[in-house]
Amino acid sequence: MKENKEKTLNDQEKKSILVHTGVINFKTRLTLVLEGLSGNAFAKKIGMSEAVIRDYLSGKTYPSLNRLAIIAQKCDIPVEWLATGKGECRLLPETEIRGCIHIPFHQLNETDQQVVNIESIPFDISLIKHHGFNADDLIAIWAKGDSMEPTISNNDILIINKTHCKPLDGYLYAVQYDDQISIKRIQNQGCNLALLCDNAKYPSIIVDKNTPQDFEIIGHVVYVQKKLN
């Protein structure tokens, strides 16, 4: 019993060190270092086995100091950045080195001064990389009304991925319908799409897939920043 408790404490201490030093996010930085190469192609490039690279990318293991140095040298990147995320790296634009990017607000309409006066919102770059998003594909919008309560409230900030426009059942999308932009949960119903509201007091909207001239999916809601009351 005592040995199990000591092992748990040791594991917790090790994880705390990994988090504090930034080493725990090594797999995220390594994914960036691949620059689109497959795990097999990257392994050949740096002279290691694909299995080793696969374990690094999954976060199962971390490289020894000599392997870390080899990866850094072969890929022309700083060892410190690769190990801890600290310092600058040629793979990151200047805005991303600072730890955040600025996502532009989508103009809902010209009379909405709250949207017009804010041109962009700073967003944690680690969230972008963790989910594999391309920052150029993201926009921000203000949520309006209470049709998606309790999931989304009035004036919540939503991050939308414009490249994910294929309607998948149950997912939240920013949609334009009858010249209005709103957030709806989508459900495929044969030849129709149902635009659902999480608030039961609002009716669903049925859109004919064959006549979508008044309907457009702007993108998939990937992040909700809640307004604090």
Short mmCIF file of C-alpha atoms in Angstrom, two decimals, residues 103-223:
data_model
loop_
_atom_site.label_atom_id
_atom_site.label_comp_id
_atom_site.label_asym_id
_atom_site.label_seq_id
_atom_site.Cartn_x
_atom_site.Cartn_y
_atom_site.Cartn_z
CA ILE A 103 -8.63 36.11 -35.14
CA PRO A 104 -10.69 38.61 -37.17
CA PHE A 105 -14.30 39.28 -36.25
CA HIS A 106 -16.86 38.49 -38.92
CA GLN A 107 -19.06 41.52 -39.55
CA LEU A 108 -22.61 40.39 -38.79
CA ASN A 109 -24.14 43.62 -40.04
CA GLU A 110 -23.22 47.27 -40.41
CA THR A 111 -25.47 48.49 -37.61
CA ASP A 112 -23.96 46.20 -34.95
CA GLN A 113 -21.44 48.61 -33.43
CA GLN A 114 -20.30 46.04 -30.86
CA VAL A 115 -18.91 43.91 -33.66
CA VAL A 116 -17.69 46.71 -35.91
CA ASN A 117 -15.60 48.34 -33.17
CA ILE A 118 -13.63 45.13 -32.45
CA GLU A 119 -11.50 44.06 -35.40
CA SER A 120 -9.95 40.92 -33.91
CA ILE A 121 -9.64 38.84 -30.76
CA PRO A 122 -6.38 37.40 -29.32
CA PHE A 123 -6.47 33.61 -29.08
CA ASP A 124 -4.11 31.13 -27.41
CA ILE A 125 -1.93 29.56 -30.12
CA SER A 126 -1.63 26.29 -28.16
CA LEU A 127 -5.37 25.69 -28.65
CA ILE A 128 -5.01 26.20 -32.39
CA LYS A 129 -2.10 23.77 -32.70
CA HIS A 130 -3.65 21.22 -30.34
CA HIS A 131 -6.69 20.85 -32.60
CA GLY A 132 -4.76 21.10 -35.85
CA PHE A 133 -6.51 24.26 -37.04
CA ASN A 134 -5.10 26.66 -39.59
CA ALA A 135 -5.32 30.14 -38.08
CA ASP A 136 -6.19 31.65 -41.47
CA ASP A 137 -9.37 29.54 -41.57
CA LEU A 138 -10.77 30.94 -38.32
CA ILE A 139 -13.11 33.86 -37.70
CA ALA A 140 -14.81 35.14 -34.55
CA ILE A 141 -18.43 36.25 -34.18
CA TRP A 142 -20.67 37.46 -31.36
CA ALA A 143 -23.57 35.20 -30.43
CA LYS A 144 -26.89 37.05 -30.48
CA GLY A 145 -30.14 36.10 -28.77
CA ASP A 146 -31.07 33.11 -26.65
CA SER A 147 -32.07 30.53 -29.25
CA MET A 148 -29.09 28.28 -28.33
CA GLU A 149 -29.42 28.55 -24.55
CA PRO A 150 -28.06 26.99 -22.39
CA THR A 151 -25.19 25.96 -24.70
CA ILE A 152 -24.57 29.46 -26.05
CA SER A 153 -25.69 32.72 -24.44
CA ASN A 154 -26.16 36.20 -25.80
CA ASN A 155 -22.79 37.95 -26.43
CA ASP A 156 -20.70 34.79 -26.07
CA ILE A 157 -17.74 34.86 -28.48
CA LEU A 158 -17.63 31.99 -30.97
CA ILE A 159 -14.64 30.82 -33.02
CA ILE A 160 -15.68 29.42 -36.41
CA ASN A 161 -13.65 27.17 -38.71
CA LYS A 162 -14.64 28.22 -42.25
CA THR A 163 -13.17 25.13 -43.92
CA HIS A 164 -15.48 22.71 -42.08
CA CYS A 165 -18.78 23.29 -43.87
CA LYS A 166 -19.95 19.71 -44.42
CA PRO A 167 -23.08 19.32 -42.26
CA LEU A 168 -22.63 16.61 -39.62
CA ASP A 169 -25.51 15.62 -37.36
CA GLY A 170 -25.49 17.20 -33.93
CA TYR A 171 -22.69 19.69 -34.56
CA LEU A 172 -22.97 23.47 -34.19
CA TYR A 173 -22.57 25.65 -37.27
CA ALA A 174 -22.71 29.32 -38.13
CA VAL A 175 -25.31 29.51 -40.91
CA GLN A 176 -26.68 32.28 -43.09
CA TYR A 177 -30.40 31.94 -43.77
CA ASP A 178 -32.68 34.62 -45.24
CA ASP A 179 -29.87 37.21 -44.96
CA GLN A 180 -29.35 36.54 -41.24
CA ILE A 181 -26.42 34.81 -39.58
CA SER A 182 -27.15 32.55 -36.63
CA ILE A 183 -25.84 29.50 -34.81
CA LYS A 184 -27.76 26.26 -35.25
CA ARG A 185 -27.33 22.57 -34.55
CA ILE A 186 -27.67 20.63 -37.80
CA GLN A 187 -29.49 17.38 -38.47
CA ASN A 188 -29.69 15.62 -41.83
CA GLN A 189 -33.22 14.52 -42.74
CA GLY A 190 -33.08 12.93 -46.18
CA CYS A 191 -33.52 15.70 -48.74
CA ASN A 192 -33.71 18.31 -46.00
CA LEU A 193 -31.50 19.84 -43.36
CA ALA A 194 -33.04 20.65 -39.99
CA LEU A 195 -31.58 23.70 -38.23
CA LEU A 196 -32.19 23.01 -34.55
CA CYS A 197 -32.22 25.35 -31.57
CA ASP A 198 -31.09 24.14 -28.16
CA ASN A 199 -33.71 26.40 -26.59
CA ALA A 200 -36.97 24.43 -26.83
CA LYS A 201 -39.13 27.55 -27.20
CA TYR A 202 -37.74 28.17 -30.70
CA PRO A 203 -38.97 26.06 -33.66
CA SER A 204 -36.67 24.17 -35.99
CA ILE A 205 -36.02 25.47 -39.51
CA ILE A 206 -36.20 23.01 -42.41
CA VAL A 207 -34.01 23.69 -45.44
CA ASP A 208 -34.33 21.85 -48.75
CA LYS A 209 -30.88 20.56 -49.77
CA ASN A 210 -31.84 20.85 -53.46
CA THR A 211 -32.70 24.57 -53.25
CA PRO A 212 -30.05 26.06 -50.98
CA GLN A 213 -29.99 29.53 -52.60
CA ASP A 214 -31.16 31.22 -49.37
CA PHE A 215 -28.96 29.09 -47.12
CA GLU A 216 -25.21 28.85 -46.56
CA ILE A 217 -23.04 27.14 -43.95
CA ILE A 218 -20.35 29.61 -42.93
CA GLY A 219 -18.40 27.14 -40.80
CA HIS A 220 -18.22 24.84 -37.81
CA VAL A 221 -18.23 26.25 -34.26
CA VAL A 222 -14.97 25.04 -32.70
CA TYR A 223 -14.74 27.17 -29.56
#
